[in-house]
């Protein structure tokens, strides 16, 4: 009976953790659905890419904080799909990417969090002055030398996938016609 009790507790813990992660995922993205309302109602689109194949975990989430104007609810979660991250409903302001992370099978099945530098504006941090489509870049996770049991990394800017390639991936989603038009217009602007 002891083994059954242990298994039962193990499954309860898994259920509680799964419920917590699901709740966190919904709140970190604000429960919103991107590209379902007209462009004018959803604010700006912020998107980018982080190649994490050399990281000790996969890439499941990323958060960004609004620095100016400072607001108590100024933390934004993003959708992450195959290293592409994106979100709409971003207001005008100065933003700083805060953390990203994912699940590590290599390190015994734990969640890992990677913090962005706390000070200074990084290349990835957007400044949104007017509503639109804002590409923050494509990056590669690069492991750096570190003492035992410590993870150090940097993000190196890469050219592929390009802004156009990522916009084409976004266009494959079910989008409101005004988003489709705006994204296609942005692709034409880049190609000129």
mmCIF file with all atom_site columns, C-alpha atoms in Angstrom:
data_model
loop_
_atom_site.group_PDB
_atom_site.id
_atom_site.type_symbol
_atom_site.label_atom_id
_atom_site.label_alt_id
_atom_site.label_comp_id
_atom_site.label_asym_id
_atom_site.label_entity_id
_atom_site.label_seq_id
_atom_site.pdbx_PDB_ins_code
_atom_site.Cartn_x
_atom_site.Cartn_y
_atom_site.Cartn_z
_atom_site.occupancy
_atom_site.B_iso_or_equiv
_atom_site.pdbx_formal_charge
_atom_site.auth_seq_id
_atom_site.auth_comp_id
_atom_site.auth_asym_id
_atom_site.auth_atom_id
_atom_site.pdbx_PDB_model_num
ATOM 1   C CA . UNK A 1 1   ? 0.000  0.000  0.000   1.00 0.00 ? 1   UNK A CA 1
ATOM 2   C CA . UNK A 1 2   ? 2.886  2.363  0.620   1.00 0.00 ? 2   UNK A CA 1
ATOM 3   C CA . UNK A 1 3   ? 3.890  2.365  -3.044  1.00 0.00 ? 3   UNK A CA 1
ATOM 4   C CA . UNK A 1 4   ? 0.313  3.233  -4.041  1.00 0.00 ? 4   UNK A CA 1
ATOM 5   C CA . UNK A 1 5   ? 0.278  6.100  -1.542  1.00 0.00 ? 5   UNK A CA 1
ATOM 6   C CA . UNK A 1 6   ? 3.595  7.435  -2.880  1.00 0.00 ? 6   UNK A CA 1
ATOM 7   C CA . UNK A 1 7   ? 2.366  7.161  -6.476  1.00 0.00 ? 7   UNK A CA 1
ATOM 8   C CA . UNK A 1 8   ? -0.857 8.909  -5.504  1.00 0.00 ? 8   UNK A CA 1
ATOM 9   C CA . UNK A 1 9   ? 1.093  11.782 -3.906  1.00 0.00 ? 9   UNK A CA 1
ATOM 10  C CA . UNK A 1 10  ? 3.387  11.918 -6.935  1.00 0.00 ? 10  UNK A CA 1
ATOM 11  C CA . UNK A 1 11  ? 0.403  12.256 -9.278  1.00 0.00 ? 11  UNK A CA 1
ATOM 12  C CA . UNK A 1 12  ? -1.187 14.926 -7.027  1.00 0.00 ? 12  UNK A CA 1
ATOM 13  C CA . UNK A 1 13  ? 2.023  16.945 -7.201  1.00 0.00 ? 13  UNK A CA 1
ATOM 14  C CA . UNK A 1 14  ? 2.114  16.550 -10.991 1.00 0.00 ? 14  UNK A CA 1
ATOM 15  C CA . UNK A 1 15  ? -1.513 17.677 -11.266 1.00 0.00 ? 15  UNK A CA 1
ATOM 16  C CA . UNK A 1 16  ? -0.895 20.700 -9.023  1.00 0.00 ? 16  UNK A CA 1
ATOM 17  C CA . UNK A 1 17  ? 2.233  21.662 -10.997 1.00 0.00 ? 17  UNK A CA 1
ATOM 18  C CA . UNK A 1 18  ? 0.431  21.219 -14.314 1.00 0.00 ? 18  UNK A CA 1
ATOM 19  C CA . UNK A 1 19  ? -2.484 23.368 -13.103 1.00 0.00 ? 19  UNK A CA 1
ATOM 20  C CA . UNK A 1 20  ? -0.050 26.036 -11.890 1.00 0.00 ? 20  UNK A CA 1
ATOM 21  C CA . UNK A 1 21  ? 1.852  26.076 -15.185 1.00 0.00 ? 21  UNK A CA 1
ATOM 22  C CA . UNK A 1 22  ? -1.391 26.263 -17.157 1.00 0.00 ? 22  UNK A CA 1
ATOM 23  C CA . UNK A 1 23  ? -2.601 29.148 -14.979 1.00 0.00 ? 23  UNK A CA 1
ATOM 24  C CA . UNK A 1 24  ? 0.778  30.906 -15.339 1.00 0.00 ? 24  UNK A CA 1
ATOM 25  C CA . UNK A 1 25  ? 0.668  30.441 -19.111 1.00 0.00 ? 25  UNK A CA 1
ATOM 26  C CA . UNK A 1 26  ? -2.787 31.984 -19.325 1.00 0.00 ? 26  UNK A CA 1
ATOM 27  C CA . UNK A 1 27  ? -1.964 34.927 -17.109 1.00 0.00 ? 27  UNK A CA 1
ATOM 28  C CA . UNK A 1 28  ? 1.443  35.598 -18.635 1.00 0.00 ? 28  UNK A CA 1
ATOM 29  C CA . UNK A 1 29  ? -0.206 36.033 -22.029 1.00 0.00 ? 29  UNK A CA 1
ATOM 30  C CA . UNK A 1 30  ? -3.093 37.890 -20.426 1.00 0.00 ? 30  UNK A CA 1
ATOM 31  C CA . UNK A 1 31  ? -5.545 35.279 -21.732 1.00 0.00 ? 31  UNK A CA 1
ATOM 32  C CA . UNK A 1 32  ? -5.553 37.098 -25.079 1.00 0.00 ? 32  UNK A CA 1
ATOM 33  C CA . UNK A 1 33  ? -5.764 35.666 -28.558 1.00 0.00 ? 33  UNK A CA 1
ATOM 34  C CA . UNK A 1 34  ? -3.499 37.356 -31.045 1.00 0.00 ? 34  UNK A CA 1
ATOM 35  C CA . UNK A 1 35  ? -4.677 38.456 -34.484 1.00 0.00 ? 35  UNK A CA 1
ATOM 36  C CA . UNK A 1 36  ? -8.388 37.812 -33.818 1.00 0.00 ? 36  UNK A CA 1
ATOM 37  C CA . UNK A 1 37  ? -9.540 41.427 -33.600 1.00 0.00 ? 37  UNK A CA 1
ATOM 38  C CA . UNK A 1 38  ? -8.820 44.245 -36.053 1.00 0.00 ? 38  UNK A CA 1
ATOM 39  C CA . UNK A 1 39  ? -5.282 45.609 -36.022 1.00 0.00 ? 39  UNK A CA 1
ATOM 40  C CA . UNK A 1 40  ? -6.467 48.920 -34.517 1.00 0.00 ? 40  UNK A CA 1
ATOM 41  C CA . UNK A 1 41  ? -7.929 47.111 -31.455 1.00 0.00 ? 41  UNK A CA 1
ATOM 42  C CA . UNK A 1 42  ? -4.959 44.862 -30.689 1.00 0.00 ? 42  UNK A CA 1
ATOM 43  C CA . UNK A 1 43  ? -2.197 47.427 -30.348 1.00 0.00 ? 43  UNK A CA 1
ATOM 44  C CA . UNK A 1 44  ? 1.284  46.701 -31.615 1.00 0.00 ? 44  UNK A CA 1
ATOM 45  C CA . UNK A 1 45  ? 2.731  43.349 -32.610 1.00 0.00 ? 45  UNK A CA 1
ATOM 46  C CA . UNK A 1 46  ? 6.143  42.618 -31.080 1.00 0.00 ? 46  UNK A CA 1
ATOM 47  C CA . UNK A 1 47  ? 7.941  39.527 -32.351 1.00 0.00 ? 47  UNK A CA 1
ATOM 48  C CA . UNK A 1 48  ? 11.343 37.903 -32.685 1.00 0.00 ? 48  UNK A CA 1
ATOM 49  C CA . UNK A 1 49  ? 13.215 34.626 -32.631 1.00 0.00 ? 49  UNK A CA 1
ATOM 50  C CA . UNK A 1 50  ? 15.687 32.882 -30.318 1.00 0.00 ? 50  UNK A CA 1
ATOM 51  C CA . UNK A 1 51  ? 17.489 29.769 -31.584 1.00 0.00 ? 51  UNK A CA 1
ATOM 52  C CA . UNK A 1 52  ? 17.878 27.672 -28.438 1.00 0.00 ? 52  UNK A CA 1
ATOM 53  C CA . UNK A 1 53  ? 19.139 24.400 -29.922 1.00 0.00 ? 53  UNK A CA 1
ATOM 54  C CA . UNK A 1 54  ? 22.447 24.823 -28.033 1.00 0.00 ? 54  UNK A CA 1
ATOM 55  C CA . UNK A 1 55  ? 20.735 25.765 -24.756 1.00 0.00 ? 55  UNK A CA 1
ATOM 56  C CA . UNK A 1 56  ? 20.317 23.189 -21.990 1.00 0.00 ? 56  UNK A CA 1
ATOM 57  C CA . UNK A 1 57  ? 16.525 23.560 -22.266 1.00 0.00 ? 57  UNK A CA 1
ATOM 58  C CA . UNK A 1 58  ? 13.881 24.139 -24.876 1.00 0.00 ? 58  UNK A CA 1
ATOM 59  C CA . UNK A 1 59  ? 12.220 27.555 -25.325 1.00 0.00 ? 59  UNK A CA 1
ATOM 60  C CA . UNK A 1 60  ? 8.685  27.769 -23.930 1.00 0.00 ? 60  UNK A CA 1
ATOM 61  C CA . UNK A 1 61  ? 8.180  31.287 -22.572 1.00 0.00 ? 61  UNK A CA 1
ATOM 62  C CA . UNK A 1 62  ? 9.519  34.831 -22.555 1.00 0.00 ? 62  UNK A CA 1
ATOM 63  C CA . UNK A 1 63  ? 8.468  37.943 -20.644 1.00 0.00 ? 63  UNK A CA 1
ATOM 64  C CA . UNK A 1 64  ? 8.920  41.651 -21.191 1.00 0.00 ? 64  UNK A CA 1
ATOM 65  C CA . UNK A 1 65  ? 8.433  44.547 -18.745 1.00 0.00 ? 65  UNK A CA 1
ATOM 66  C CA . UNK A 1 66  ? 7.228  48.028 -19.526 1.00 0.00 ? 66  UNK A CA 1
ATOM 67  C CA . UNK A 1 67  ? 9.770  50.514 -18.161 1.00 0.00 ? 67  UNK A CA 1
ATOM 68  C CA . UNK A 1 68  ? 8.269  53.818 -19.302 1.00 0.00 ? 68  UNK A CA 1
ATOM 69  C CA . UNK A 1 69  ? 5.574  54.693 -18.573 1.00 0.00 ? 69  UNK A CA 1
ATOM 70  C CA . UNK A 1 70  ? 5.919  52.566 -15.450 1.00 0.00 ? 70  UNK A CA 1
ATOM 71  C CA . UNK A 1 71  ? 2.721  50.622 -14.730 1.00 0.00 ? 71  UNK A CA 1
ATOM 72  C CA . UNK A 1 72  ? 1.932  48.021 -12.058 1.00 0.00 ? 72  UNK A CA 1
ATOM 73  C CA . UNK A 1 73  ? 0.628  45.602 -14.710 1.00 0.00 ? 73  UNK A CA 1
ATOM 74  C CA . UNK A 1 74  ? 3.394  46.246 -17.227 1.00 0.00 ? 74  UNK A CA 1
ATOM 75  C CA . UNK A 1 75  ? 4.615  42.646 -17.594 1.00 0.00 ? 75  UNK A CA 1
ATOM 76  C CA . UNK A 1 76  ? 3.890  40.882 -20.881 1.00 0.00 ? 76  UNK A CA 1
ATOM 77  C CA . UNK A 1 77  ? 4.021  37.196 -21.753 1.00 0.00 ? 77  UNK A CA 1
ATOM 78  C CA . UNK A 1 78  ? 4.429  35.984 -25.326 1.00 0.00 ? 78  UNK A CA 1
ATOM 79  C CA . UNK A 1 79  ? 3.329  33.044 -27.405 1.00 0.00 ? 79  UNK A CA 1
ATOM 80  C CA . UNK A 1 80  ? 6.333  30.848 -28.286 1.00 0.00 ? 80  UNK A CA 1
ATOM 81  C CA . UNK A 1 81  ? 6.222  28.444 -31.239 1.00 0.00 ? 81  UNK A CA 1
ATOM 82  C CA . UNK A 1 82  ? 9.371  26.756 -32.565 1.00 0.00 ? 82  UNK A CA 1
ATOM 83  C CA . UNK A 1 83  ? 11.642 29.570 -31.292 1.00 0.00 ? 83  UNK A CA 1
ATOM 84  C CA . UNK A 1 84  ? 9.380  32.311 -32.754 1.00 0.00 ? 84  UNK A CA 1
ATOM 85  C CA . UNK A 1 85  ? 7.906  34.538 -30.042 1.00 0.00 ? 85  UNK A CA 1
ATOM 86  C CA . UNK A 1 86  ? 5.145  37.077 -30.587 1.00 0.00 ? 86  UNK A CA 1
ATOM 87  C CA . UNK A 1 87  ? 2.376  39.043 -28.929 1.00 0.00 ? 87  UNK A CA 1
ATOM 88  C CA . UNK A 1 88  ? -0.115 41.751 -29.756 1.00 0.00 ? 88  UNK A CA 1
ATOM 89  C CA . UNK A 1 89  ? -1.829 44.196 -27.359 1.00 0.00 ? 89  UNK A CA 1
ATOM 90  C CA . UNK A 1 90  ? 1.451  45.974 -26.659 1.00 0.00 ? 90  UNK A CA 1
ATOM 91  C CA . UNK A 1 91  ? 0.960  49.705 -25.926 1.00 0.00 ? 91  UNK A CA 1
ATOM 92  C CA . UNK A 1 92  ? 3.393  52.509 -26.741 1.00 0.00 ? 92  UNK A CA 1
ATOM 93  C CA . UNK A 1 93  ? 6.350  52.804 -24.386 1.00 0.00 ? 93  UNK A CA 1
ATOM 94  C CA . UNK A 1 94  ? 9.863  51.660 -23.506 1.00 0.00 ? 94  UNK A CA 1
ATOM 95  C CA . UNK A 1 95  ? 10.212 47.941 -22.780 1.00 0.00 ? 95  UNK A CA 1
ATOM 96  C CA . UNK A 1 96  ? 12.873 45.583 -21.457 1.00 0.00 ? 96  UNK A CA 1
ATOM 97  C CA . UNK A 1 97  ? 12.897 41.844 -21.964 1.00 0.00 ? 97  UNK A CA 1
ATOM 98  C CA . UNK A 1 98  ? 13.033 40.264 -18.532 1.00 0.00 ? 98  UNK A CA 1
ATOM 99  C CA . UNK A 1 99  ? 13.404 36.465 -18.706 1.00 0.00 ? 99  UNK A CA 1
ATOM 100 C CA . UNK A 1 100 ? 12.921 33.463 -20.941 1.00 0.00 ? 100 UNK A CA 1
ATOM 101 C CA . UNK A 1 101 ? 13.022 29.784 -20.235 1.00 0.00 ? 101 UNK A CA 1
ATOM 102 C CA . UNK A 1 102 ? 11.902 26.277 -20.851 1.00 0.00 ? 102 UNK A CA 1
ATOM 103 C CA . UNK A 1 103 ? 12.046 22.659 -19.848 1.00 0.00 ? 103 UNK A CA 1
ATOM 104 C CA . UNK A 1 104 ? 15.320 20.769 -19.670 1.00 0.00 ? 104 UNK A CA 1
ATOM 105 C CA . UNK A 1 105 ? 15.305 17.050 -20.350 1.00 0.00 ? 105 UNK A CA 1
ATOM 106 C CA . UNK A 1 106 ? 19.122 17.097 -20.300 1.00 0.00 ? 106 UNK A CA 1
ATOM 107 C CA . UNK A 1 107 ? 19.273 18.382 -16.724 1.00 0.00 ? 107 UNK A CA 1
ATOM 108 C CA . UNK A 1 108 ? 16.910 15.879 -15.180 1.00 0.00 ? 108 UNK A CA 1
ATOM 109 C CA . UNK A 1 109 ? 13.565 17.334 -16.148 1.00 0.00 ? 109 UNK A CA 1
ATOM 110 C CA . UNK A 1 110 ? 13.635 20.792 -14.598 1.00 0.00 ? 110 UNK A CA 1
ATOM 111 C CA . UNK A 1 111 ? 12.453 24.207 -15.751 1.00 0.00 ? 111 UNK A CA 1
ATOM 112 C CA . UNK A 1 112 ? 15.263 26.673 -16.445 1.00 0.00 ? 112 UNK A CA 1
ATOM 113 C CA . UNK A 1 113 ? 15.005 30.451 -16.447 1.00 0.00 ? 113 UNK A CA 1
ATOM 114 C CA . UNK A 1 114 ? 17.468 32.725 -18.256 1.00 0.00 ? 114 UNK A CA 1
ATOM 115 C CA . UNK A 1 115 ? 17.554 36.330 -17.112 1.00 0.00 ? 115 UNK A CA 1
ATOM 116 C CA . UNK A 1 116 ? 18.304 39.224 -19.442 1.00 0.00 ? 116 UNK A CA 1
ATOM 117 C CA . UNK A 1 117 ? 20.743 41.876 -18.169 1.00 0.00 ? 117 UNK A CA 1
ATOM 118 C CA . UNK A 1 118 ? 19.023 44.113 -15.625 1.00 0.00 ? 118 UNK A CA 1
ATOM 119 C CA . UNK A 1 119 ? 20.801 47.328 -16.526 1.00 0.00 ? 119 UNK A CA 1
ATOM 120 C CA . UNK A 1 120 ? 20.900 49.262 -19.765 1.00 0.00 ? 120 UNK A CA 1
ATOM 121 C CA . UNK A 1 121 ? 18.933 48.954 -22.961 1.00 0.00 ? 121 UNK A CA 1
ATOM 122 C CA . UNK A 1 122 ? 19.806 45.835 -24.933 1.00 0.00 ? 122 UNK A CA 1
ATOM 123 C CA . UNK A 1 123 ? 19.466 45.464 -28.705 1.00 0.00 ? 123 UNK A CA 1
ATOM 124 C CA . UNK A 1 124 ? 16.378 43.253 -28.230 1.00 0.00 ? 124 UNK A CA 1
ATOM 125 C CA . UNK A 1 125 ? 14.505 45.789 -26.040 1.00 0.00 ? 125 UNK A CA 1
ATOM 126 C CA . UNK A 1 126 ? 11.848 47.648 -28.058 1.00 0.00 ? 126 UNK A CA 1
ATOM 127 C CA . UNK A 1 127 ? 10.859 51.308 -27.940 1.00 0.00 ? 127 UNK A CA 1
ATOM 128 C CA . UNK A 1 128 ? 7.354  51.627 -29.356 1.00 0.00 ? 128 UNK A CA 1
ATOM 129 C CA . UNK A 1 129 ? 6.436  55.180 -30.341 1.00 0.00 ? 129 UNK A CA 1
ATOM 130 C CA . UNK A 1 130 ? 3.402  54.342 -32.480 1.00 0.00 ? 130 UNK A CA 1
ATOM 131 C CA . UNK A 1 131 ? 1.199  51.343 -33.115 1.00 0.00 ? 131 UNK A CA 1
ATOM 132 C CA . UNK A 1 132 ? 2.645  48.970 -35.670 1.00 0.00 ? 132 UNK A CA 1
ATOM 133 C CA . UNK A 1 133 ? 4.683  45.841 -36.296 1.00 0.00 ? 133 UNK A CA 1
ATOM 134 C CA . UNK A 1 134 ? 7.906  45.711 -34.282 1.00 0.00 ? 134 UNK A CA 1
ATOM 135 C CA . UNK A 1 135 ? 10.571 43.090 -35.030 1.00 0.00 ? 135 UNK A CA 1
ATOM 136 C CA . UNK A 1 136 ? 13.117 42.821 -32.193 1.00 0.00 ? 136 UNK A CA 1
ATOM 137 C CA . UNK A 1 137 ? 15.498 40.542 -34.076 1.00 0.00 ? 137 UNK A CA 1
ATOM 138 C CA . UNK A 1 138 ? 16.629 36.950 -34.464 1.00 0.00 ? 138 UNK A CA 1
ATOM 139 C CA . UNK A 1 139 ? 19.179 35.630 -31.977 1.00 0.00 ? 139 UNK A CA 1
ATOM 140 C CA . UNK A 1 140 ? 21.103 32.495 -31.122 1.00 0.00 ? 140 UNK A CA 1
ATOM 141 C CA . UNK A 1 141 ? 21.694 31.236 -27.596 1.00 0.00 ? 141 UNK A CA 1
ATOM 142 C CA . UNK A 1 142 ? 25.478 31.006 -27.066 1.00 0.00 ? 142 UNK A CA 1
ATOM 143 C CA . UNK A 1 143 ? 26.828 29.185 -24.016 1.00 0.00 ? 143 UNK A CA 1
ATOM 144 C CA . UNK A 1 144 ? 29.707 30.947 -22.276 1.00 0.00 ? 144 UNK A CA 1
ATOM 145 C CA . UNK A 1 145 ? 32.364 29.641 -19.892 1.00 0.00 ? 145 UNK A CA 1
ATOM 146 C CA . UNK A 1 146 ? 31.134 29.529 -16.310 1.00 0.00 ? 146 UNK A CA 1
ATOM 147 C CA . UNK A 1 147 ? 31.988 27.928 -12.975 1.00 0.00 ? 147 UNK A CA 1
ATOM 148 C CA . UNK A 1 148 ? 30.591 24.475 -12.310 1.00 0.00 ? 148 UNK A CA 1
ATOM 149 C CA . UNK A 1 149 ? 26.798 24.459 -11.797 1.00 0.00 ? 149 UNK A CA 1
ATOM 150 C CA . UNK A 1 150 ? 26.396 27.961 -13.190 1.00 0.00 ? 150 UNK A CA 1
ATOM 151 C CA . UNK A 1 151 ? 24.896 28.839 -16.566 1.00 0.00 ? 151 UNK A CA 1
ATOM 152 C CA . UNK A 1 152 ? 26.171 31.846 -18.482 1.00 0.00 ? 152 UNK A CA 1
ATOM 153 C CA . UNK A 1 153 ? 24.998 32.769 -21.920 1.00 0.00 ? 153 UNK A CA 1
ATOM 154 C CA . UNK A 1 154 ? 24.761 35.550 -24.451 1.00 0.00 ? 154 UNK A CA 1
ATOM 155 C CA . UNK A 1 155 ? 22.424 36.164 -27.358 1.00 0.00 ? 155 UNK A CA 1
ATOM 156 C CA . UNK A 1 156 ? 24.179 36.602 -30.699 1.00 0.00 ? 156 UNK A CA 1
ATOM 157 C CA . UNK A 1 157 ? 22.289 38.411 -33.471 1.00 0.00 ? 157 UNK A CA 1
ATOM 158 C CA . UNK A 1 158 ? 21.724 36.181 -36.511 1.00 0.00 ? 158 UNK A CA 1
ATOM 159 C CA . UNK A 1 159 ? 20.340 36.870 -40.004 1.00 0.00 ? 159 UNK A CA 1
ATOM 160 C CA . UNK A 1 160 ? 18.140 33.784 -40.358 1.00 0.00 ? 160 UNK A CA 1
ATOM 161 C CA . UNK A 1 161 ? 15.258 33.559 -39.984 1.00 0.00 ? 161 UNK A CA 1
ATOM 162 C CA . UNK A 1 162 ? 14.714 37.057 -41.318 1.00 0.00 ? 162 UNK A CA 1
ATOM 163 C CA . UNK A 1 163 ? 11.885 39.407 -40.427 1.00 0.00 ? 163 UNK A CA 1
ATOM 164 C CA . UNK A 1 164 ? 10.111 38.433 -43.659 1.00 0.00 ? 164 UNK A CA 1
ATOM 165 C CA . UNK A 1 165 ? 10.440 34.689 -42.928 1.00 0.00 ? 165 UNK A CA 1
ATOM 166 C CA . UNK A 1 166 ? 8.940  35.184 -39.467 1.00 0.00 ? 166 UNK A CA 1
ATOM 167 C CA . UNK A 1 167 ? 6.128  37.386 -40.798 1.00 0.00 ? 167 UNK A CA 1
ATOM 168 C CA . UNK A 1 168 ? 5.290  34.648 -43.312 1.00 0.00 ? 168 UNK A CA 1
ATOM 169 C CA . UNK A 1 169 ? 5.076  32.144 -40.446 1.00 0.00 ? 169 UNK A CA 1
ATOM 170 C CA . UNK A 1 170 ? 2.719  34.508 -38.618 1.00 0.00 ? 170 UNK A CA 1
ATOM 171 C CA . UNK A 1 171 ? 0.597  34.870 -41.769 1.00 0.00 ? 171 UNK A CA 1
ATOM 172 C CA . UNK A 1 172 ? -0.054 31.102 -41.646 1.00 0.00 ? 172 UNK A CA 1
ATOM 173 C CA . UNK A 1 173 ? -2.086 31.651 -38.483 1.00 0.00 ? 173 UNK A CA 1
ATOM 174 C CA . UNK A 1 174 ? -5.773 32.413 -38.556 1.00 0.00 ? 174 UNK A CA 1
ATOM 175 C CA . UNK A 1 175 ? -5.673 36.189 -38.688 1.00 0.00 ? 175 UNK A CA 1
ATOM 176 C CA . UNK A 1 176 ? -8.209 38.963 -38.905 1.00 0.00 ? 176 UNK A CA 1
ATOM 177 C CA . UNK A 1 177 ? -8.217 40.444 -42.452 1.00 0.00 ? 177 UNK A CA 1
ATOM 178 C CA . UNK A 1 178 ? -6.794 43.757 -41.168 1.00 0.00 ? 178 UNK A CA 1
ATOM 179 C CA . UNK A 1 179 ? -3.801 41.907 -39.657 1.00 0.00 ? 179 UNK A CA 1
ATOM 180 C CA . UNK A 1 180 ? -3.283 40.000 -42.896 1.00 0.00 ? 180 UNK A CA 1
ATOM 181 C CA . UNK A 1 181 ? -3.257 43.290 -44.810 1.00 0.00 ? 181 UNK A CA 1
ATOM 182 C CA . UNK A 1 182 ? -0.868 44.969 -42.331 1.00 0.00 ? 182 UNK A CA 1
ATOM 183 C CA . UNK A 1 183 ? 1.583  42.054 -42.343 1.00 0.00 ? 183 UNK A CA 1
ATOM 184 C CA . UNK A 1 184 ? 1.545  41.808 -46.149 1.00 0.00 ? 184 UNK A CA 1
ATOM 185 C CA . UNK A 1 185 ? 2.100  45.583 -46.325 1.00 0.00 ? 185 UNK A CA 1
ATOM 186 C CA . UNK A 1 186 ? 5.093  45.269 -43.979 1.00 0.00 ? 186 UNK A CA 1
ATOM 187 C CA . UNK A 1 187 ? 6.586  42.502 -46.156 1.00 0.00 ? 187 UNK A CA 1
ATOM 188 C CA . UNK A 1 188 ? 6.258  44.755 -49.217 1.00 0.00 ? 188 UNK A CA 1
ATOM 189 C CA . UNK A 1 189 ? 7.963  47.637 -47.347 1.00 0.00 ? 189 UNK A CA 1
ATOM 190 C CA . UNK A 1 190 ? 10.930 45.403 -46.465 1.00 0.00 ? 190 UNK A CA 1
ATOM 191 C CA . UNK A 1 191 ? 11.243 44.138 -50.047 1.00 0.00 ? 191 UNK A CA 1
ATOM 192 C CA . UNK A 1 192 ? 11.468 47.661 -51.527 1.00 0.00 ? 192 UNK A CA 1
#
